[in-house]
CSV table of C-alpha atoms in Angstrom, one decimal:
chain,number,residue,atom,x,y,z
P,1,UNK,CA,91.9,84.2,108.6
P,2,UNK,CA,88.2,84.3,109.6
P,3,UNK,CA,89.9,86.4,113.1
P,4,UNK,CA,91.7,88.5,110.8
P,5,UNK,CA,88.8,89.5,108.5
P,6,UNK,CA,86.5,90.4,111.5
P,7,UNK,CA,89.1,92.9,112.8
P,8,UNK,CA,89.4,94.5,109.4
P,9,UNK,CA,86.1,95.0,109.1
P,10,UNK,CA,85.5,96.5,112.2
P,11,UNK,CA,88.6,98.8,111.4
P,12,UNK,CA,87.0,99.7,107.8
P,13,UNK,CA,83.5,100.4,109.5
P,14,UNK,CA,84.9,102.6,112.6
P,15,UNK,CA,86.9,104.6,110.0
P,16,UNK,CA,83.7,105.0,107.7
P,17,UNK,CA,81.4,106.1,110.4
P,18,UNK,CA,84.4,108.6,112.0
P,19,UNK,CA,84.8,109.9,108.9
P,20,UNK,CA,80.5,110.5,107.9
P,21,UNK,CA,80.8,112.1,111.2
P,22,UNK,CA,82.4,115.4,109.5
P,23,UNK,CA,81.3,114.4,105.4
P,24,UNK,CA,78.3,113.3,106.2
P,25,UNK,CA,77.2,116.2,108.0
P,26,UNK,CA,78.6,119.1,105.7
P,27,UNK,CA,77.4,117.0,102.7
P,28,UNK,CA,74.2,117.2,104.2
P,29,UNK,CA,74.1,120.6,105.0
P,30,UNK,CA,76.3,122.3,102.1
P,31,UNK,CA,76.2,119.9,99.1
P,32,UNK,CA,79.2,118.7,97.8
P,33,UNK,CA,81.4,121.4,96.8
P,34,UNK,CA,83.2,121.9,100.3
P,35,UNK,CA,83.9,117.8,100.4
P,36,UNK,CA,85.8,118.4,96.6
P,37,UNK,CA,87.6,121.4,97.7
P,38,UNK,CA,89.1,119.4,100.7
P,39,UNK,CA,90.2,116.4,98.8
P,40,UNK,CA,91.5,118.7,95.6
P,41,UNK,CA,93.7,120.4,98.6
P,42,UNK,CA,95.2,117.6,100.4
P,43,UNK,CA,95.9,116.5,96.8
P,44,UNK,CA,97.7,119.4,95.9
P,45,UNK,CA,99.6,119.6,99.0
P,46,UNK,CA,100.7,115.6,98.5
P,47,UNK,CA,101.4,116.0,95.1
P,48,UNK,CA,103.4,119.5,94.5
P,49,UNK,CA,105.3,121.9,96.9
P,50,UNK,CA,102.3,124.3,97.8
P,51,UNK,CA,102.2,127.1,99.6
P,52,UNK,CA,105.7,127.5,98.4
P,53,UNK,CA,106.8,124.8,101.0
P,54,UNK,CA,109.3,122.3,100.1
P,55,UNK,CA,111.8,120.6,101.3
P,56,UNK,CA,113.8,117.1,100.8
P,57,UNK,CA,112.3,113.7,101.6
P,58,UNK,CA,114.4,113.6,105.0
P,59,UNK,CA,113.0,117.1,106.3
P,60,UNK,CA,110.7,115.5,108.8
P,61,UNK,CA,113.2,113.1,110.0
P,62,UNK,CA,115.2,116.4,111.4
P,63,UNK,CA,112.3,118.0,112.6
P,64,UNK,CA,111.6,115.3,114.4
P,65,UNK,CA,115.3,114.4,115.3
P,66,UNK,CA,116.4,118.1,116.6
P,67,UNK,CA,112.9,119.0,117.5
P,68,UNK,CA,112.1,116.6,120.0
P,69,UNK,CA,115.5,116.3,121.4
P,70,UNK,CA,116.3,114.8,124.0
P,71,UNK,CA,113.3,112.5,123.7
P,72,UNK,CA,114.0,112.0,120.1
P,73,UNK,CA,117.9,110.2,120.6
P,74,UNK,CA,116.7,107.4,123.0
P,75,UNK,CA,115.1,105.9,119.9
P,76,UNK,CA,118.4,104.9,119.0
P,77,UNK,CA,118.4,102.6,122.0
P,78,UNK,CA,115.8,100.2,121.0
P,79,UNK,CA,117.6,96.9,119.8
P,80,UNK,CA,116.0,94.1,118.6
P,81,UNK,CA,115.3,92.6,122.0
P,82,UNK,CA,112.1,94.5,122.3
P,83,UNK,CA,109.7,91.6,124.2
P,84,UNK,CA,110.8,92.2,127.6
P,85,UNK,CA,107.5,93.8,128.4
P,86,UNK,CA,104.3,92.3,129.3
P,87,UNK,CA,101.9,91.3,126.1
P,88,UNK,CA,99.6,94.9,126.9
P,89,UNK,CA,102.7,97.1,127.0
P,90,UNK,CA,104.2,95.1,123.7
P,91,UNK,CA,101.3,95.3,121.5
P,92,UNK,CA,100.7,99.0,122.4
P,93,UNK,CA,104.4,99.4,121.7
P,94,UNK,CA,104.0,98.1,118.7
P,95,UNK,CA,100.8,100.2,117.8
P,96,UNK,CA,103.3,102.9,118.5
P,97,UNK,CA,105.6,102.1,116.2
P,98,UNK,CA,103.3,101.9,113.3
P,99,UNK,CA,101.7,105.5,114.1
P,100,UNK,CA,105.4,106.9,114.2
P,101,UNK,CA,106.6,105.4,111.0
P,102,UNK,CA,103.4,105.6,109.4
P,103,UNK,CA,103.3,109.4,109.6
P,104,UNK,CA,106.9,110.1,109.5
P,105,UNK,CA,106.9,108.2,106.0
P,106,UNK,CA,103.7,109.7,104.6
P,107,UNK,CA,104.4,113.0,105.2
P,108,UNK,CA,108.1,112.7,103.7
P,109,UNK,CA,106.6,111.5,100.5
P,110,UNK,CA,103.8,114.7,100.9
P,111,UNK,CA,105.5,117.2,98.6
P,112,UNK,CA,104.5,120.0,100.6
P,113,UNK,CA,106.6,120.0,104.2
P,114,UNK,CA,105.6,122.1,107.1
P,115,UNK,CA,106.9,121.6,110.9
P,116,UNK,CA,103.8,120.8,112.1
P,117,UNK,CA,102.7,117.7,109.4
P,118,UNK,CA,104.8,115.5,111.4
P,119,UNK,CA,103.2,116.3,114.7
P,120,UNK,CA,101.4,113.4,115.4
P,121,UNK,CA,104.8,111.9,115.3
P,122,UNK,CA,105.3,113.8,119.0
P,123,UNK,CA,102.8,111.3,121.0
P,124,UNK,CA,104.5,107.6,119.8
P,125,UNK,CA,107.9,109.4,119.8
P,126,UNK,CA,108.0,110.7,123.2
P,127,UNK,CA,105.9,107.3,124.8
P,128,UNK,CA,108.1,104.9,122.8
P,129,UNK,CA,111.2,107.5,124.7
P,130,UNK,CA,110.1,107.6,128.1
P,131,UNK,CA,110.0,102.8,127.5
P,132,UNK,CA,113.6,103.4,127.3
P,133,UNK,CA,114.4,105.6,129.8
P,134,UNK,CA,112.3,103.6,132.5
P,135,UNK,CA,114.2,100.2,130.9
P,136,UNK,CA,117.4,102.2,131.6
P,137,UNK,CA,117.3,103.4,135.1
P,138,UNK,CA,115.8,100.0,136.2
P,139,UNK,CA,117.5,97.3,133.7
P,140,UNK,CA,121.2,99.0,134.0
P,141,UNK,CA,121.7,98.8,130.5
P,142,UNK,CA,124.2,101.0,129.3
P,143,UNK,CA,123.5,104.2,126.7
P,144,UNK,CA,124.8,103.1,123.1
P,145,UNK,CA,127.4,104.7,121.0
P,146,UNK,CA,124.9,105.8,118.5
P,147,UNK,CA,122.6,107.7,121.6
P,148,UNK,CA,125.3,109.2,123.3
P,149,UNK,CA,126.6,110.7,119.6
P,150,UNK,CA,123.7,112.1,118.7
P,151,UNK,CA,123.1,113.6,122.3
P,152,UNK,CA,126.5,115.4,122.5
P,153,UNK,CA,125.8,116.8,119.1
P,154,UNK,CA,122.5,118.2,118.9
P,155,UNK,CA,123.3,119.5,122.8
P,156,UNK,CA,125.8,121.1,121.1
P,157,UNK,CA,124.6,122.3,118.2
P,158,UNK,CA,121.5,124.2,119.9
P,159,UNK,CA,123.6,125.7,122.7
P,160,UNK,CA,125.6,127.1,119.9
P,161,UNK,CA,123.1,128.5,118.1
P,162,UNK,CA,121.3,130.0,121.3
P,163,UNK,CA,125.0,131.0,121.5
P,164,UNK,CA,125.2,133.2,118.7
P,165,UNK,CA,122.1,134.3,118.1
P,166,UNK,CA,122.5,137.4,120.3
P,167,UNK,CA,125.9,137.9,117.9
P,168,UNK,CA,124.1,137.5,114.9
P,169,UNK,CA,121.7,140.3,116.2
P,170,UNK,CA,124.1,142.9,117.2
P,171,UNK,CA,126.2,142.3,114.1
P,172,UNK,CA,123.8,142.1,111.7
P,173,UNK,CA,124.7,145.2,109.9
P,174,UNK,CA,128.0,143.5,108.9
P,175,UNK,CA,126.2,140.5,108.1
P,176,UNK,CA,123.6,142.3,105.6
P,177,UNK,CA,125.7,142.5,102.3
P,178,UNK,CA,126.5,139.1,102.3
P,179,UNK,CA,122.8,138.4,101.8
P,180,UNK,CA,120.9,137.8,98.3
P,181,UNK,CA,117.6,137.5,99.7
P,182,UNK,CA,115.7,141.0,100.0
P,183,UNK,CA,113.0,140.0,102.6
P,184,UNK,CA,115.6,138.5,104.7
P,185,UNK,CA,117.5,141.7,104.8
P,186,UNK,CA,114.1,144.1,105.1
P,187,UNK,CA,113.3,141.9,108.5
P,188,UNK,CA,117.1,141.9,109.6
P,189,UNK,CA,116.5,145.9,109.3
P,190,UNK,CA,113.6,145.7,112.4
P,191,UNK,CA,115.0,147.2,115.4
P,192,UNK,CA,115.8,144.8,118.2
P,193,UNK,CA,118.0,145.2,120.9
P,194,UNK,CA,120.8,142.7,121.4
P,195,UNK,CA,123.6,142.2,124.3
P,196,UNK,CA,126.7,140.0,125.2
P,197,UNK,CA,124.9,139.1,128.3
P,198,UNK,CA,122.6,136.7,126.3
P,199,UNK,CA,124.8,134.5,125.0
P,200,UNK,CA,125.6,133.2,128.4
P,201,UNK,CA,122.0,131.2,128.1
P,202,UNK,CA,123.8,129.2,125.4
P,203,UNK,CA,126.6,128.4,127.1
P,204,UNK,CA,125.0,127.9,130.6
P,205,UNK,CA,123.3,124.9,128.0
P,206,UNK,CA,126.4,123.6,127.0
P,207,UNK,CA,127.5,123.6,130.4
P,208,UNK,CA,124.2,121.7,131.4
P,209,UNK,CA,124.6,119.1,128.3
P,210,UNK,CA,128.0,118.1,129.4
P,211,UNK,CA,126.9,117.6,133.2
P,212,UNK,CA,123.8,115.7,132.2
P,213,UNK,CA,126.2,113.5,130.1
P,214,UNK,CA,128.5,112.9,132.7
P,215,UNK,CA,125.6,112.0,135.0
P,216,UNK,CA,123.7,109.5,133.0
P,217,UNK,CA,126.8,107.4,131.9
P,218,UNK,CA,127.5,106.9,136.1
P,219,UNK,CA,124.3,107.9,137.5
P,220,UNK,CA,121.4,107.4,134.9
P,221,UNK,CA,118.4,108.8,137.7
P,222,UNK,CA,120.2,111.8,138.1
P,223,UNK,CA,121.3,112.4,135.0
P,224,UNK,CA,117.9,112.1,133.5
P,225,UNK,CA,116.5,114.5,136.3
P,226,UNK,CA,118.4,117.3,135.6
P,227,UNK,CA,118.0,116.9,131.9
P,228,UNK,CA,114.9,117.2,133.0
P,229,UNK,CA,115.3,120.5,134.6
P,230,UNK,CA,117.7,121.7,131.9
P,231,UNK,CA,114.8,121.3,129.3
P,232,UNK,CA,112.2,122.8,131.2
P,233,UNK,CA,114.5,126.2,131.5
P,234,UNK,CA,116.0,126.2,128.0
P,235,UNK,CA,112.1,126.2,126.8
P,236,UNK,CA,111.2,128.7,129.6
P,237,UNK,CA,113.9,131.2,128.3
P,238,UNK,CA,113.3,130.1,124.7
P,239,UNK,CA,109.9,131.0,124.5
P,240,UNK,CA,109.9,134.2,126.8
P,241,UNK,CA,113.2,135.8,126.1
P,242,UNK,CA,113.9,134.6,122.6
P,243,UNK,CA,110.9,133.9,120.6
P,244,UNK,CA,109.4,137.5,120.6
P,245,UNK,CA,113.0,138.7,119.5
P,246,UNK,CA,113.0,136.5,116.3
P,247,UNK,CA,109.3,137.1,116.2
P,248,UNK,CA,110.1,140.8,115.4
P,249,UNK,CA,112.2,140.0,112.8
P,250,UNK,CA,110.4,137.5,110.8
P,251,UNK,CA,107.1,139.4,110.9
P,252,UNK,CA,105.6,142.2,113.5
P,253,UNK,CA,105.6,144.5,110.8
P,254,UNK,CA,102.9,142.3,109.3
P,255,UNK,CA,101.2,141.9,112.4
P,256,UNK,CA,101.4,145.5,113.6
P,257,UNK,CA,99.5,146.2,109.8
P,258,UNK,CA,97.2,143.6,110.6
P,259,UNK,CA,96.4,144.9,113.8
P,260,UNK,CA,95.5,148.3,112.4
P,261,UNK,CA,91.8,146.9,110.9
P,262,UNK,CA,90.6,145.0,114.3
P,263,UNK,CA,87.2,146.5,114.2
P,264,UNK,CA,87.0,148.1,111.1
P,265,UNK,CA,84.7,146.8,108.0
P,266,UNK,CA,87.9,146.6,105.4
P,267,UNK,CA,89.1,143.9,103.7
P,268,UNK,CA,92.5,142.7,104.4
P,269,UNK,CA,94.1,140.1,102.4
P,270,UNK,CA,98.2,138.6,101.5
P,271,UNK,CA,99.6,138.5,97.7
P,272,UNK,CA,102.0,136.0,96.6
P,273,UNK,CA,102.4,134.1,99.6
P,274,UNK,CA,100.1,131.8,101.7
P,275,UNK,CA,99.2,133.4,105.3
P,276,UNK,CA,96.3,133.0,107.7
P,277,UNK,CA,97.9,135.6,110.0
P,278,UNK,CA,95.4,138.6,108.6
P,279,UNK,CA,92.6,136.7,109.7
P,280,UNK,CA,93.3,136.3,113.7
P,281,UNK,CA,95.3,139.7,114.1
P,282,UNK,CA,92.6,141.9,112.0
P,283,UNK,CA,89.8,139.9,114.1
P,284,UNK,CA,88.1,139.0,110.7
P,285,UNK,CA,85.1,137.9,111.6
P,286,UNK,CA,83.4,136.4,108.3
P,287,UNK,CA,85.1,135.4,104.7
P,288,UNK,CA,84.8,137.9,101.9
P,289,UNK,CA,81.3,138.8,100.5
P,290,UNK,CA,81.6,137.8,96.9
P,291,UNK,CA,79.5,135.9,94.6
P,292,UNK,CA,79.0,132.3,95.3
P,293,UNK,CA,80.0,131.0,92.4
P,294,UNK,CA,83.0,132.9,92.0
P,295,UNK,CA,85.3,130.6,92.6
P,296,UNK,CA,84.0,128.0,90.3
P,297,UNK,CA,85.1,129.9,87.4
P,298,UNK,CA,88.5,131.1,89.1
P,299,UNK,CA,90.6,128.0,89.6
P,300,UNK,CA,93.1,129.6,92.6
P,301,UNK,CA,93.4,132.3,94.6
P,302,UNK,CA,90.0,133.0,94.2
P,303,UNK,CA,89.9,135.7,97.0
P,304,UNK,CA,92.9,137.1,95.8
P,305,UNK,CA,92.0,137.9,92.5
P,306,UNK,CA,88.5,139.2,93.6
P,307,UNK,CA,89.6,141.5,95.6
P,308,UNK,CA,92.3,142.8,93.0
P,309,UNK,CA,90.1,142.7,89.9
P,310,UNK,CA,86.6,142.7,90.3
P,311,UNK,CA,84.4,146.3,91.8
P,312,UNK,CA,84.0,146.5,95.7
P,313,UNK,CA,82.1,147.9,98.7
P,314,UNK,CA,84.6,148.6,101.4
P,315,UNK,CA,87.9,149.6,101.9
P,316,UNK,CA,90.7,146.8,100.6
P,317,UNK,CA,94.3,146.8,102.0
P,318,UNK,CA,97.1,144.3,100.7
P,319,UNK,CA,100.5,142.8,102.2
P,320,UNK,CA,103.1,141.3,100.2
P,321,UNK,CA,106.8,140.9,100.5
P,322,UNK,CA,109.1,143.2,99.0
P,323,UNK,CA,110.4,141.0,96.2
P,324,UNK,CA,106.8,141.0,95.2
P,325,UNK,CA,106.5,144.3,95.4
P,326,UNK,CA,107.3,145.8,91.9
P,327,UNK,CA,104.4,143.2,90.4
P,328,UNK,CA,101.9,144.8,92.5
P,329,UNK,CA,103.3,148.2,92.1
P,330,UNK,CA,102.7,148.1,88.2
P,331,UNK,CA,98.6,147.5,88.7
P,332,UNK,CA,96.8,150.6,88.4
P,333,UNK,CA,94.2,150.1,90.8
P,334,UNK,CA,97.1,149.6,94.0
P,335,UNK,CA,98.6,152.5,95.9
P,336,UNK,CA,101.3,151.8,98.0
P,337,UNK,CA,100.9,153.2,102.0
P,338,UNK,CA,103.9,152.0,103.2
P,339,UNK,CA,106.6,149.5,103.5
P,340,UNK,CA,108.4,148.2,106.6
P,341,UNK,CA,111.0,145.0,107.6
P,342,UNK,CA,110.4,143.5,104.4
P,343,UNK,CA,107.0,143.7,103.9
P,344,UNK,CA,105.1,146.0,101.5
P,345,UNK,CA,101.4,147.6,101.9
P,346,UNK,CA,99.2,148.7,99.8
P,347,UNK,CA,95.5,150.4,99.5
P,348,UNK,CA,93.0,149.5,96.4
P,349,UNK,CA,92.0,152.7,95.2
């Protein structure tokens, strides 16, 4: 117990003196009120779906699952034969363990879900991955059921969607009456060019799937090796060919709008949705001069409300999405400039 106690309390103290690192030097220098902010945030991001992100308790699970693939499916082959290892590589194992479940279950209990809350899931995932694939190419133990399920499908199921996403793109004209949701059809409305010729990257991965399959059930080295190779393209192409494509759907307008102020003394701020993107594209380079106290007496969206309501120095320009738009159009003091792919812009007058 006495062993057990000592470890605890150097835990509790190394955590205390991490933490006064960062509290202990903004209290020092700023008071208080940032150190309540930051804890009546994480609060309201535990306790209620802010930022209007939601999402069901298992949202993290397929992030994780579909997101990390193929690293993600050779979880299923742990057993409960896990001691093989020396004591180091087993205690660190299990160390690994607790990290991955710890976050994985805290952040599907935090109301507010994001892709990127479960991130520190990435590093035990991938470690406690690569234990099995080393155990498989030198212990000749066999892929399970459950693994080789899961890889077939998810192969599948993003080679399909790589697939058809060039489809989906050239046909989208046919696809926009069947849609309820205004923004989604104002960003489906940005011109990007589309051909046939791009869905062969989908099925040149379904293609690679099946051989990397083949491969690992007779020769597991090889197999993993060119799954290897077969990742490292499909991200390649992924983040060079497709991602600026989707990119200009979901929101270059905003961007191009944002990029319009780099340099200028304006302010530039988002209405009814949560967005940090004004800030780095319109090279803001300080927050918005208002009076300190401000926000004490505003409970939320302080900025938002100052910069709507209250009388100003400098040009103000706003950004909301179209369904918004009719709210914002009704206030007086707002002139609409433009609107483009779903997003609406507007000048204070």
């Amino acid at each position: 117990t006495g062993y057990a106690v000592k470890h605890l309390l150097i835990v509790f103290l190394s955590l205390i003196v991490t933490v006064s690192l960062w509290f202990g030097v903004e209290i020092l220098n700023h008071g208080f009120w940032f150190v309540k902010e930051f804890i009546k945030y994480q609060v309201r991001l535990f306790s209620t779906e802010d930022s209007d992100h939601g999402g069901p308790f298992y949202y993290h699970f397929i992030v994780l699952l579909v997101g990390c693939f193929p690293a993600s499916v050779f979880l299923f082959q742990y057993g409960k034969k896990r001691y093989s290892d020396n004591t180091n590589t087993r205690d660190f194992t299990r160390w690994m363990w607790i990290l991955f479940w710890v976050v994985l279950i805290l952040f599907s209990i935090v109301q507010t879900k994001i892709v990127h809350y479960s991130s520190l899931c990435y590093f035990p995932l991938t470690y406690l991955a690569a234990i099995q694939l080393y155990r498989l190419s030198t212990e000749q133990q066999k892929l399970k059921a459950v693994v080789k399920f899961f890889f077939i499908f998810i192969g599948f199921l993003l080679g399909i969607l790589i697939l058809l996403l060039p489809v989906i793109g050239i046909y989208k004209n046919g696809l926009i009456p069947y849609i309820q949701d205004p923004f989604a059809v104002g960003c489906l409305q940005a011109n990007v060019s589309w051909s046939y010729s791009e869905c062969l990257w989908g099925a040149l991965y379904i293609v690679g799937i099946i051989i990397a399959f083949v491969w690992m059930n007779n020769n597991f080295r090889r197999g993993v090796i060119f799954l290897f190779a077969l990742q490292v393209l499909l991200i390649q192409i992924t983040v060079l060919h497709f991602t600026p494509k989707v990119e200009a759907y979901s929101q270059r307008a905003a961007i191009d709008f944002f990029k319009t102020f780099q340099g200028k003394d304006v302010n530039i701020q988002v209405l009814g949705y949560k967005s940090y993107a004004q800030l780095f594209y319109a090279k803001k380079m300080g927050p918005t001069e208002m009076p300190s106290n401000y926000c004490d007496t505003v409970a939320h969206d302080c900025e938002e409300k100052y910069l709507l309501l209250e009388p100003l120095n400098k040009p103000t320009y706003f950004i909301c999405k179209i369904q918004g738009a009719k709210e914002y159009d009704a206030l007086p003091q707002l002139m609409e400039i433009g609107r483009k792919n779903g997003f609406v812009f507007f000048k204070r007058k």
